[in-house]
Coordinates of C-alpha atoms and ligand atoms in Angstrom, one line a residue:
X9 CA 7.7 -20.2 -14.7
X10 CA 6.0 -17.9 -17.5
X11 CA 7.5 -17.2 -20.6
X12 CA 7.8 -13.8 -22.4
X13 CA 4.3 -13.6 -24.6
X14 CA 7.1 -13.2 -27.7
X15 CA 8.0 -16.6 -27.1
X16 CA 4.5 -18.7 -27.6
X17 CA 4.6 -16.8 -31.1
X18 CA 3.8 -19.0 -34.2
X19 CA 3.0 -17.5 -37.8
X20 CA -0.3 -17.3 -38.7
X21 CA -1.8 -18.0 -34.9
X22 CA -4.4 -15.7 -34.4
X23 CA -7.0 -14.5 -31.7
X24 CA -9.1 -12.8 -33.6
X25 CA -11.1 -13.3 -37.0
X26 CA -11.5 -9.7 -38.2
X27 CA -11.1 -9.6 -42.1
X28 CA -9.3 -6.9 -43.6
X29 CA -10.1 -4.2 -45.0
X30 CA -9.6 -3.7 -49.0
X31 CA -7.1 -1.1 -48.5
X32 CA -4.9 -3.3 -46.1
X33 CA -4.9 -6.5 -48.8
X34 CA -3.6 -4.2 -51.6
X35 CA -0.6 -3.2 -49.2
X36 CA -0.3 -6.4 -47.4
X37 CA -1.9 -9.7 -48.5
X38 CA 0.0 -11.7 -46.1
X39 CA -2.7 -11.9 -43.4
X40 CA -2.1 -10.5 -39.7
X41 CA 1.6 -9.5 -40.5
X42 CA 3.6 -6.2 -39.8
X43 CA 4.5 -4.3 -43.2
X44 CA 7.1 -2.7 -41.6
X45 CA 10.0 -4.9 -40.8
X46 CA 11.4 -2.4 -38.7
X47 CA 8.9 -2.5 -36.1
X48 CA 9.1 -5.5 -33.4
X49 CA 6.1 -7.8 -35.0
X50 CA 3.4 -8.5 -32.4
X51 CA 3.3 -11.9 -31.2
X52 CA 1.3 -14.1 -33.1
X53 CA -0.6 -15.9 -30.5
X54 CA -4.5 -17.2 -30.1
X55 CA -6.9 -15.9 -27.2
X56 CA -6.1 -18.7 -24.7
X57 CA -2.3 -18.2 -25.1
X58 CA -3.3 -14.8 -24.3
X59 CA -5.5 -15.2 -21.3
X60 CA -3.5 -18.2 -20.0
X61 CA -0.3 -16.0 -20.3
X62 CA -1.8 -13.1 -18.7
X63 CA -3.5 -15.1 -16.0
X64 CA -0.6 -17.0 -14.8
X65 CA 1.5 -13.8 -14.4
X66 CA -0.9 -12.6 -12.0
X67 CA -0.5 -15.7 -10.0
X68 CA 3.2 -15.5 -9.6
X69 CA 3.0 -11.9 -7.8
X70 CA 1.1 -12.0 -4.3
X71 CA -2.0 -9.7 -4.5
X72 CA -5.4 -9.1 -2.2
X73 CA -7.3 -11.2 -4.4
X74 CA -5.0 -14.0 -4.0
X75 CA -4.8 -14.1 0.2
X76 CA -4.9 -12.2 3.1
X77 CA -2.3 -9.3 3.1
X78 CA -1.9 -7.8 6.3
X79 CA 0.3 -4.9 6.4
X80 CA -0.2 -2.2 8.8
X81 CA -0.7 1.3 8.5
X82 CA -1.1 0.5 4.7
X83 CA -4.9 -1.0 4.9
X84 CA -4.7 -3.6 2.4
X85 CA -8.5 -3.8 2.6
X86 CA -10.8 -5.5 0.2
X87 CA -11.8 -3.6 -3.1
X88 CA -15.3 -4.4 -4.0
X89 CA -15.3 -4.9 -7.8
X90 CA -18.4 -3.1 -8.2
X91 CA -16.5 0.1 -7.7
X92 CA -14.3 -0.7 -10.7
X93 CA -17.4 -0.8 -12.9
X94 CA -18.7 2.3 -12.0
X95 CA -15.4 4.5 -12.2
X96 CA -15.1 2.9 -15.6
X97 CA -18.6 4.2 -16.7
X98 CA -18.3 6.4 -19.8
X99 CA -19.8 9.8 -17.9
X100 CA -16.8 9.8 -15.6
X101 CA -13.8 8.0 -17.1
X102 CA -14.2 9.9 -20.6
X103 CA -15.4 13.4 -18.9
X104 CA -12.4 15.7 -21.1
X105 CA -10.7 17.3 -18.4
X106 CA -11.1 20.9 -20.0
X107 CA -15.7 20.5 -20.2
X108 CA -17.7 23.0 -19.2
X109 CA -19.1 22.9 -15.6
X110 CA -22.4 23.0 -17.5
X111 CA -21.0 19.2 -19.1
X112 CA -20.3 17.7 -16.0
X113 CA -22.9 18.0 -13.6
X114 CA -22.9 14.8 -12.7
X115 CA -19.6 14.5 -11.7
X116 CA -19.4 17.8 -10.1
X117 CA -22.6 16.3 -8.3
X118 CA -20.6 13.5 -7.0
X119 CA -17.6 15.2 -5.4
X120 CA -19.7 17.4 -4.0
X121 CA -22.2 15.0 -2.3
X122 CA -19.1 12.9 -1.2
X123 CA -17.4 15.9 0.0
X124 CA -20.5 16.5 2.3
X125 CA -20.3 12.5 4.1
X126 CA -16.7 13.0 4.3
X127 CA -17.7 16.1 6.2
X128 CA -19.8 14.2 8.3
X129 CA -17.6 11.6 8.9
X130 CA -14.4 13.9 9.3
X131 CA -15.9 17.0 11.2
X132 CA -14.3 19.3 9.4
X133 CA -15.7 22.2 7.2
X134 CA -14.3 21.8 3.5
X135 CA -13.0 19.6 1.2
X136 CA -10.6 19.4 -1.4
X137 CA -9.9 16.2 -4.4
X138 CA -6.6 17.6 -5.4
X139 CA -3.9 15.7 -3.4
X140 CA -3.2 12.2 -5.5
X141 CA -2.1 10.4 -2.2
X142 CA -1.9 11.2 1.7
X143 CA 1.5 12.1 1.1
X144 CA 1.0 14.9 -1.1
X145 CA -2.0 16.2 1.0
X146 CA -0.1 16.5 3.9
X147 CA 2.6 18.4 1.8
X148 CA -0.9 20.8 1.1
X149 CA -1.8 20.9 4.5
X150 CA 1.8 22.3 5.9
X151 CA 2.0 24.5 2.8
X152 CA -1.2 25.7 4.7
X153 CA 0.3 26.5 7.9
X154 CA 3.0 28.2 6.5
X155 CA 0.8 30.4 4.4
X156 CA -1.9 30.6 7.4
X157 CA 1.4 32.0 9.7
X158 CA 3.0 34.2 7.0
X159 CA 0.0 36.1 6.6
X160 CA -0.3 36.9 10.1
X161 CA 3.3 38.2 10.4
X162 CA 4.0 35.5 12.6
X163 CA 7.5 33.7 12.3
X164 CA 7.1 29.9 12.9
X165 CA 10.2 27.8 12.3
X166 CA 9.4 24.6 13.7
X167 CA 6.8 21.8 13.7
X168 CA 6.3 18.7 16.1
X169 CA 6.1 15.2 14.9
X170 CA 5.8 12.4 17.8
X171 CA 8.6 9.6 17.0
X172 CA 5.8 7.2 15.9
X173 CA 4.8 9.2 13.2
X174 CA 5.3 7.4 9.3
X175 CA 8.1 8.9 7.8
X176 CA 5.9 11.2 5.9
X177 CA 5.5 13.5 8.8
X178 CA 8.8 14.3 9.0
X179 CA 9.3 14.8 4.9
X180 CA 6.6 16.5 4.3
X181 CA 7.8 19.0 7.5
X182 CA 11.5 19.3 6.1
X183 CA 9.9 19.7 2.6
X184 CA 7.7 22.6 3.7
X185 CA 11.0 24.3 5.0
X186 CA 10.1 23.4 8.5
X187 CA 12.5 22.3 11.3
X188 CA 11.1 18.8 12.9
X189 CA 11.2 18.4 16.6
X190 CA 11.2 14.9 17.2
X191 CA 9.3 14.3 20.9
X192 CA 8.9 10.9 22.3
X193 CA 6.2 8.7 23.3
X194 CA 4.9 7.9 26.6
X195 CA 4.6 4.1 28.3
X196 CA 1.6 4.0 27.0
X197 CA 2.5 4.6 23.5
X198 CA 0.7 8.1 23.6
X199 CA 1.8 11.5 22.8
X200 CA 4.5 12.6 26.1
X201 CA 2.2 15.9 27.6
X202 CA 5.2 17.3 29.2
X203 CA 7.6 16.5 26.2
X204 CA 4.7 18.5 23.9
X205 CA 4.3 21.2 26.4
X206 CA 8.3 22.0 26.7
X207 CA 8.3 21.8 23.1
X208 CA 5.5 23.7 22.0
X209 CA 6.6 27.2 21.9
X210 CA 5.8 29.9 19.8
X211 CA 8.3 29.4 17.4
X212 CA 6.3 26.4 16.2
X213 CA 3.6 26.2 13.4
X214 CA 2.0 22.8 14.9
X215 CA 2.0 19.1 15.8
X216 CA 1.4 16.5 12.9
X217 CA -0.5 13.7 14.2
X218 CA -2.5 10.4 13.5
X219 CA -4.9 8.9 16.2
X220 CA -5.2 6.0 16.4
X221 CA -1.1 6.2 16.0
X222 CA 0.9 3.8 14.2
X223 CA 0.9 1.9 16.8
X224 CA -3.0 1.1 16.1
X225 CA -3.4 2.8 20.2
X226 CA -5.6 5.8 20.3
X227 CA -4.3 8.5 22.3
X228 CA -7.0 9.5 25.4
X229 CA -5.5 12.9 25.9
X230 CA -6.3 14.3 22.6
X231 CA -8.2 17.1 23.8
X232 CA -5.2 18.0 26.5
X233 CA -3.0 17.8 23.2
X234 CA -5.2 20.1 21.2
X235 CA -5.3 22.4 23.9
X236 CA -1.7 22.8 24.3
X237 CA -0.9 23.6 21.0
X238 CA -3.6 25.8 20.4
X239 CA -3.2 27.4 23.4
X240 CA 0.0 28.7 21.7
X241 CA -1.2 29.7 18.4
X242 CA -0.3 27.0 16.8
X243 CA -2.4 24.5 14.4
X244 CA -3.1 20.5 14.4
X245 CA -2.4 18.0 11.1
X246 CA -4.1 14.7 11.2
X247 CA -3.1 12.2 9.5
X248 CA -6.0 10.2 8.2
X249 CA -4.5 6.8 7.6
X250 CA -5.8 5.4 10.1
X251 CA -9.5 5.7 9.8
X252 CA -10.5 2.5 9.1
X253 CA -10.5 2.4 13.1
X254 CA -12.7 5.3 13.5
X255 CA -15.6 5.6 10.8
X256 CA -18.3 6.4 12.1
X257 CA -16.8 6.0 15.6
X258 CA -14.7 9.4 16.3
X259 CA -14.2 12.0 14.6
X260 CA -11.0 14.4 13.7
X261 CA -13.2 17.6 13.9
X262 CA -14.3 16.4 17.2
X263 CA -10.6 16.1 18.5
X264 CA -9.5 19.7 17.6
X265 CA -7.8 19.3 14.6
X266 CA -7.5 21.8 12.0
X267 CA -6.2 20.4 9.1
X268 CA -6.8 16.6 7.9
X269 CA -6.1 14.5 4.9
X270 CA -7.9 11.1 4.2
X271 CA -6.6 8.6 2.4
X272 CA -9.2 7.7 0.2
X273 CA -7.1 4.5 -1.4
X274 CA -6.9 2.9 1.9
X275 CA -9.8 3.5 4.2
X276 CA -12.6 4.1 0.8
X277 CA -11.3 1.3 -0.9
X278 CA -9.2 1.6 -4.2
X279 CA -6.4 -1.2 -4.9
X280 CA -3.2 0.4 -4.5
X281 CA -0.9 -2.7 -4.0
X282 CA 1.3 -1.3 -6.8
X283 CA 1.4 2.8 -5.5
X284 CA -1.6 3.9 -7.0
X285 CA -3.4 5.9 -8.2
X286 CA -5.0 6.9 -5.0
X287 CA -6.4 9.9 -4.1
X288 CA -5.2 11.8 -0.7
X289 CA -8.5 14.7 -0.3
X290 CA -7.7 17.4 2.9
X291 CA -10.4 18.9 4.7
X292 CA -10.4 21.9 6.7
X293 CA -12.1 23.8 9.7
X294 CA -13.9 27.3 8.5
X295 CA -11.3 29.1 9.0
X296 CA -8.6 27.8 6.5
X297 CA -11.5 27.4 3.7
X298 CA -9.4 30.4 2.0
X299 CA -6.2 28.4 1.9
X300 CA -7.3 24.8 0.3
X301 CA -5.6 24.2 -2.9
X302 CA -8.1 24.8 -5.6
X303 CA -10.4 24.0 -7.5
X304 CA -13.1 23.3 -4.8
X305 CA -16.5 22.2 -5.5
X306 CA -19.5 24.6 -4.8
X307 CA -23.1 24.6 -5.7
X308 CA -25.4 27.6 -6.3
X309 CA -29.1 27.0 -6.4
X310 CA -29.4 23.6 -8.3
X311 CA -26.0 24.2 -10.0
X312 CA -22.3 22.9 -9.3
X313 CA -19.5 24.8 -10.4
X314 CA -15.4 24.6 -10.0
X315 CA -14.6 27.3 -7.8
X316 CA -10.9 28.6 -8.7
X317 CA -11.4 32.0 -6.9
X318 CA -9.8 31.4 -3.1
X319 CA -8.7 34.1 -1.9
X320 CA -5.9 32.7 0.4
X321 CA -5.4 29.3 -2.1
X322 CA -1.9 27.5 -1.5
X323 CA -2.3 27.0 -5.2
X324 CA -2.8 24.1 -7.5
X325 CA -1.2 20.7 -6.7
X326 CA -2.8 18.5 -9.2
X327 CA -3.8 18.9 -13.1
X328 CA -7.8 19.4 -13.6
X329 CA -9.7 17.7 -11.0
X330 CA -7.4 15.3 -8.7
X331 CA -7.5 11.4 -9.4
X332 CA -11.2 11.0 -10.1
X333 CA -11.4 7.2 -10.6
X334 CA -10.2 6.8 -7.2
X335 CA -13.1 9.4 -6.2
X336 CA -15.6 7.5 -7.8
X337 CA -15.2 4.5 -5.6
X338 CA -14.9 5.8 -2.5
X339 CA -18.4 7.2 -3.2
X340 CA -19.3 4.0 -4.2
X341 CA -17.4 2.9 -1.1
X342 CA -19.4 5.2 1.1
X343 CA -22.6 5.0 -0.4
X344 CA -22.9 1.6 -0.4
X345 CA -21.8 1.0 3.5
X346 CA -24.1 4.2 4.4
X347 CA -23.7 5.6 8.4
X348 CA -24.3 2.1 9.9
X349 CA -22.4 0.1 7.4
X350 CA -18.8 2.1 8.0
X351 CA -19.3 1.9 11.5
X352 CA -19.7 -1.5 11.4
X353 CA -16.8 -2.0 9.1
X354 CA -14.1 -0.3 11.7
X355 CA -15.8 -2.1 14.4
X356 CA -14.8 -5.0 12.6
X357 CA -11.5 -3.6 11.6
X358 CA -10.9 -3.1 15.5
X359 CA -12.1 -6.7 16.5
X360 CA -10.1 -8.6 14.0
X361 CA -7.4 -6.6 15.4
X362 CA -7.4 -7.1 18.3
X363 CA -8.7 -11.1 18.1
X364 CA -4.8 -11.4 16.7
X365 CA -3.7 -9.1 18.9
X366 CA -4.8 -11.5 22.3
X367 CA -3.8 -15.0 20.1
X368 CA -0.2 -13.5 19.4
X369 CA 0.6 -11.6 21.9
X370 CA 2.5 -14.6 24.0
X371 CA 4.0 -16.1 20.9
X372 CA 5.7 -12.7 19.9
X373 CA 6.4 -9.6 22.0
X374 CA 3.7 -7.2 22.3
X375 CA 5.9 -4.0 23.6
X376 CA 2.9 -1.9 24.1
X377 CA 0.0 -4.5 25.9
X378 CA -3.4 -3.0 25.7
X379 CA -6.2 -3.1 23.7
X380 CA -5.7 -1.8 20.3
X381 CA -7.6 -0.5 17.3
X382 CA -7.7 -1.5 14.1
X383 CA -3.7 -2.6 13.8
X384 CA -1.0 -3.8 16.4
X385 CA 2.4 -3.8 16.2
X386 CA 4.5 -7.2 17.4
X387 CA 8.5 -7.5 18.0
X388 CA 10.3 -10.5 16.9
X389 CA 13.6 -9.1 19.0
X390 CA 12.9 -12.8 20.8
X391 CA 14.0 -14.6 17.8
X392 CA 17.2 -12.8 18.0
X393 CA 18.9 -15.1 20.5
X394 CA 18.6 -17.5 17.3
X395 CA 19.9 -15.6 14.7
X396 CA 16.6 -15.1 13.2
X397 CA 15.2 -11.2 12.4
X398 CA 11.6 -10.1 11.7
X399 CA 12.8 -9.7 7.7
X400 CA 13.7 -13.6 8.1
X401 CA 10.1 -14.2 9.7
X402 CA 8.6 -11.9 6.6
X403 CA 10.1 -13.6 4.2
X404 CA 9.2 -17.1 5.5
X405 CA 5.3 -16.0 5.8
X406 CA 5.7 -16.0 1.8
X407 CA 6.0 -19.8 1.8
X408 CA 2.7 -20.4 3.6
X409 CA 1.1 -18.2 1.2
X410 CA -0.1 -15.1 3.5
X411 CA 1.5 -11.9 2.6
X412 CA 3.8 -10.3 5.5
X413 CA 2.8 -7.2 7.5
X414 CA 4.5 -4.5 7.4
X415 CA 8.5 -4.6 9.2
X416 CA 10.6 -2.2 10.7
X417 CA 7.7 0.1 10.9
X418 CA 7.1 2.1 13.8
X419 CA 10.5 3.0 14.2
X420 CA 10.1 3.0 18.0
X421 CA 9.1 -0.9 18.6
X422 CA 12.8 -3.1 17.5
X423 CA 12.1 -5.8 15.0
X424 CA 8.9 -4.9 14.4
X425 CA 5.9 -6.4 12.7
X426 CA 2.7 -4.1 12.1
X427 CA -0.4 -6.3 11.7
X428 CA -3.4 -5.1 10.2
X429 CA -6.1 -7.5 9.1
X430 CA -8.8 -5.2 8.5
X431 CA -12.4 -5.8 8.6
X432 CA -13.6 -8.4 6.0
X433 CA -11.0 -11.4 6.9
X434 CA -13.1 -14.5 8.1
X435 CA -12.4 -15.6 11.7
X436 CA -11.1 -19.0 9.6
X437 CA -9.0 -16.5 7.5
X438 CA -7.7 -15.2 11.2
X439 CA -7.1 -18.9 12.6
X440 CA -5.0 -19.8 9.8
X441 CA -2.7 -16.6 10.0
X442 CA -2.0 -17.4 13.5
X443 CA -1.4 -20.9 12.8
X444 CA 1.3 -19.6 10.5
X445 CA 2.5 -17.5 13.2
X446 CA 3.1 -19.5 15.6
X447 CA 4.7 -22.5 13.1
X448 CA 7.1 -19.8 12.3
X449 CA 8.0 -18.7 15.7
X450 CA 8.4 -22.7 16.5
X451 CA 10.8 -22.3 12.9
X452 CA 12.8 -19.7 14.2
X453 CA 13.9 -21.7 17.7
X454 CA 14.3 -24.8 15.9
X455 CA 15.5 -24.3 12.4
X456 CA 16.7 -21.0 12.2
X457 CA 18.5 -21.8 8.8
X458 CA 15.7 -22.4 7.2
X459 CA 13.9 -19.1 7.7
X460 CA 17.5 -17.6 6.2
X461 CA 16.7 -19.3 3.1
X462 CA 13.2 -18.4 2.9
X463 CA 10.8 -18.1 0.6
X464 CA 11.7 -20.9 -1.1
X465 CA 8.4 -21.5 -2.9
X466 CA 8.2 -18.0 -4.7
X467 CA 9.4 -17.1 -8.3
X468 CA 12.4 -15.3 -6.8
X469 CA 13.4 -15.7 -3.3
X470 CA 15.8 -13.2 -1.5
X471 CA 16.0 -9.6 -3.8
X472 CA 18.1 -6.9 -3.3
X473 CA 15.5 -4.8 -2.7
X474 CA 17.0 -1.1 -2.9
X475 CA 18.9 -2.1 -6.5
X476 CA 15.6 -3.9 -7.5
X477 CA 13.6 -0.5 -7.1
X478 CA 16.0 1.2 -9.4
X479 CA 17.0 -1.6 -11.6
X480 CA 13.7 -3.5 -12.1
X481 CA 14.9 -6.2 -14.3
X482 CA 11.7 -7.8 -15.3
X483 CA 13.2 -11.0 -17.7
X484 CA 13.8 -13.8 -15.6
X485 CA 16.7 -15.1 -15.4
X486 CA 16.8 -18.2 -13.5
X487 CA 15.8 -21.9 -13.7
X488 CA 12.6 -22.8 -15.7
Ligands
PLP19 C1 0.1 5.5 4.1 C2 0.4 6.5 5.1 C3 0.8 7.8 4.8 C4 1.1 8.3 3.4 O1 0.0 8.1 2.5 P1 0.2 7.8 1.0 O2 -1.2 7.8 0.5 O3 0.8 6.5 0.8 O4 1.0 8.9 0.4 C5 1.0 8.7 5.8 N1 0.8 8.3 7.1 C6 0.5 7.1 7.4 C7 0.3 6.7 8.9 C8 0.3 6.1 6.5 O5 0.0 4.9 6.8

């Protein structure tokens, strides 16, 4: 276990050699020491207590770099480092937030020119970089349809969100000042037609929903779907979490949506292990350009400006520009792959998928049995009969080093485990997860004790997970 940095402390250890200047020996001759006793005094440690310290905290946290971390509807895919380089280059990370467009052409340069491929991989008209996460663009995008509705004089209470949908859809509704219908999904794991069609009335703005669906199934009747709620005025959110399945592949616009957000942090790459930053852009179809959240990047001639001026504008959601860094590497992200290279990369998203999909299918239950995207969503109800719940299986998974998936999530599948491997696991990396898998569905029959105690190899094993969210007590407290 790692000690506070406090703790290696010894006078007169130092890391670094820098002599003083005269100034600082007249007032404090005693070399590297605090003047002011008041003030905690930094430890006094050299540069490999320092990078030894730092190093093995990062080992005692689980984290991409560290193994394969499968959770669904998350995309814990890998962040090429090169991307961190180039969002730390001086001409973007030290751009002051209140330069002249003149200043920043460059940067202006690069939303705009990734606005255009996220055009061309969304189908949709306009972009905007303001949201800082999916969450908060969706919260833009309903904001949308209320303004889109108001200024037509129609009254529209209501919104549609498929029982599938992450828990988002239903906030963001309810935060909007919307009523949520809750409709159900078919055998097939779809959107119900009739259930949407006896809902869709004209008391309601629209239907929020992903395809691929959380379920990692995409949903054949999209068009059908569009056409029923247009057919009643009404408008259509996607939500772009899942796009790692489609790049390049299919295409929102295509589908008849109105209103999208992407979530630049999962499918563009961006770490965001820890809840950000991340960067949640929504695009729109030509007629709800007036409405975006501004500013919006234009060009005139050979010049890009921040464009404030929209008529209809929901507003501002985000100081200056939106979450830039995370901007930078999805350009990075996008330029690097080009056309071919993110189609490959969902195609690969999809087969990983679906590769764990067939060798786990048997071992766990797989509620909904067909061929999936890029995710999959297992029960562990079997294990039940033993005592032993999905969170016991999770927790286990911890001991043979792989990260869990994501649990409980779909609401709509019991004891559920969302798998997502994304596209740059090796088939070895694969193998070895379902090895796992299967070891602990042997665990659970046999030794079901054992997976209650589990982890038993981490720092800390079982948490209280909602008081350590509040509470987070970061000394440890335990056994050295
Ligand atoms: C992650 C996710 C969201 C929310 O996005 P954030 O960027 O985390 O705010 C919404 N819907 C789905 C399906 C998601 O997976």
């Amino acid at each position: 276990m790692e000690r506070l940095i406090f703790e290696y402390s010894e006078p007169g250890r130092r890391a670094i050699g820098l002599p003083l200047c005269d100034e600082q020996m007249e007032r404090d001759p005693r070399l590297n020491r605090h003047v002011d006793d008041r003030l905690t005094p930094l430890p006094e440690v050299s540069e490999q207590d320092v990078m030894r310290h730092y190093v093995s905290l990062s080992t005692l946290n689980y984290h991409v770099d560290k193994g394969m971390y499968p959770l669904g509807s998350c995309t814990m895919k890998y962040n090429p480092k090169v991307n961190e380089t180039v969002a730390r280059l001086e001409g973007f990370s030290h751009v002051h937030p209140y330069s002249a467009d003149e200043d920043i052409q460059g940067l202006l340069a690069l939303m705009f020119d990734l606005e255009k491929e996220l055009k061309v991989i969304t189908g949709m008209d306009k972009f905007t970089f303001q949201p800082s996460a999916g969450a908060q663009g969706e919260l833009a995008g309903i904001k949308i349809f209320r303004k889109y509705f108001d200024l037509k004089g129609e009254k529209r209470t209501k919104i549609i969100v498929p029982d599938s949908a992450h828990g988002t859809n239903p906030a963001t509704s309810a935060m909007a000042g919307f009523d949520v219908i809750t409709i159900p999904s078919n055998r097939q794991g779809g959107v119900d037609l009739s259930a949407l069609e006896e809902a869709m009335t004209e008391e309601v703005a629209g239907l929020m929903l992903t395809n691929p669906n959380t379920l990692g199934l995409f949903d054949k009747n999209i068009l059908k779907i569009a056409a029923i709620v247009h057919e009643k005025g009404g408008l259509l959110y996607y939500d772009g979490a899942n796009l790692n399945a489609c790049m390049g592949l299919s295409r929102p616009g295509d589908m008849g949506f109105d209103i999208v957000h992407l979530n630049l942090h999962k499918t563009f790459s961006t770490p965001h292990g820890g809840g950000g930053p991340g960067s949640g852009p929504i695009g729109v179809k030509e007629h709800l350009k007036a409405f975006l959240p501004v500013p919006v990047v234009e060009k005139k001639g050979r010049r890009y400006y921040l464009d404030y001026d929209l008529e209809k504008s929901i507003g501002k959601l985000h100081g200056f520009f939106g979450n830039i860094g995370v901007v930078v590497k999805a350009y990075v992200y996008v330029k690097k792959l080009g056309t071919l290279g993110l189609r490959e990369a969902s195609r690969m998203a999809c087969l990983n998928a679906n590769y764990l999909q067939k060798k786990l299918r048997k071992k766990y239950h797989l509620e909904y049995d067909r061929l999936c995207k890029h995710e999959f969503v297992l029960s562990g109800a079997k294990f039940k009969k033993y005592g032993v719940r999905t969170l016991d299986i999770a927790k286990r998974m911890l001991d043979y080093g792989v990260h869990a998936p994501t649990v409980y999530f779909p609401l709509i599948v019991d004891e559920a485990l969302m798998i997502e491997p994304t596209e740059t696991e090796s088939k070895q990396t694969l193998d070895r997860f379902v090895d796992i898998m299967t070891a602990i569905a042997e665990e659970a029959r046999k030794n079901p004790d054992l997976l209650h105690e589990a982890p038993l190899t981490t720092p800390v094993s079982r948490l209280d997970e909602a008081a350590a969210v509040k509470e987070p007590d970061l000394v440890y407290k335990g056994d050295l």
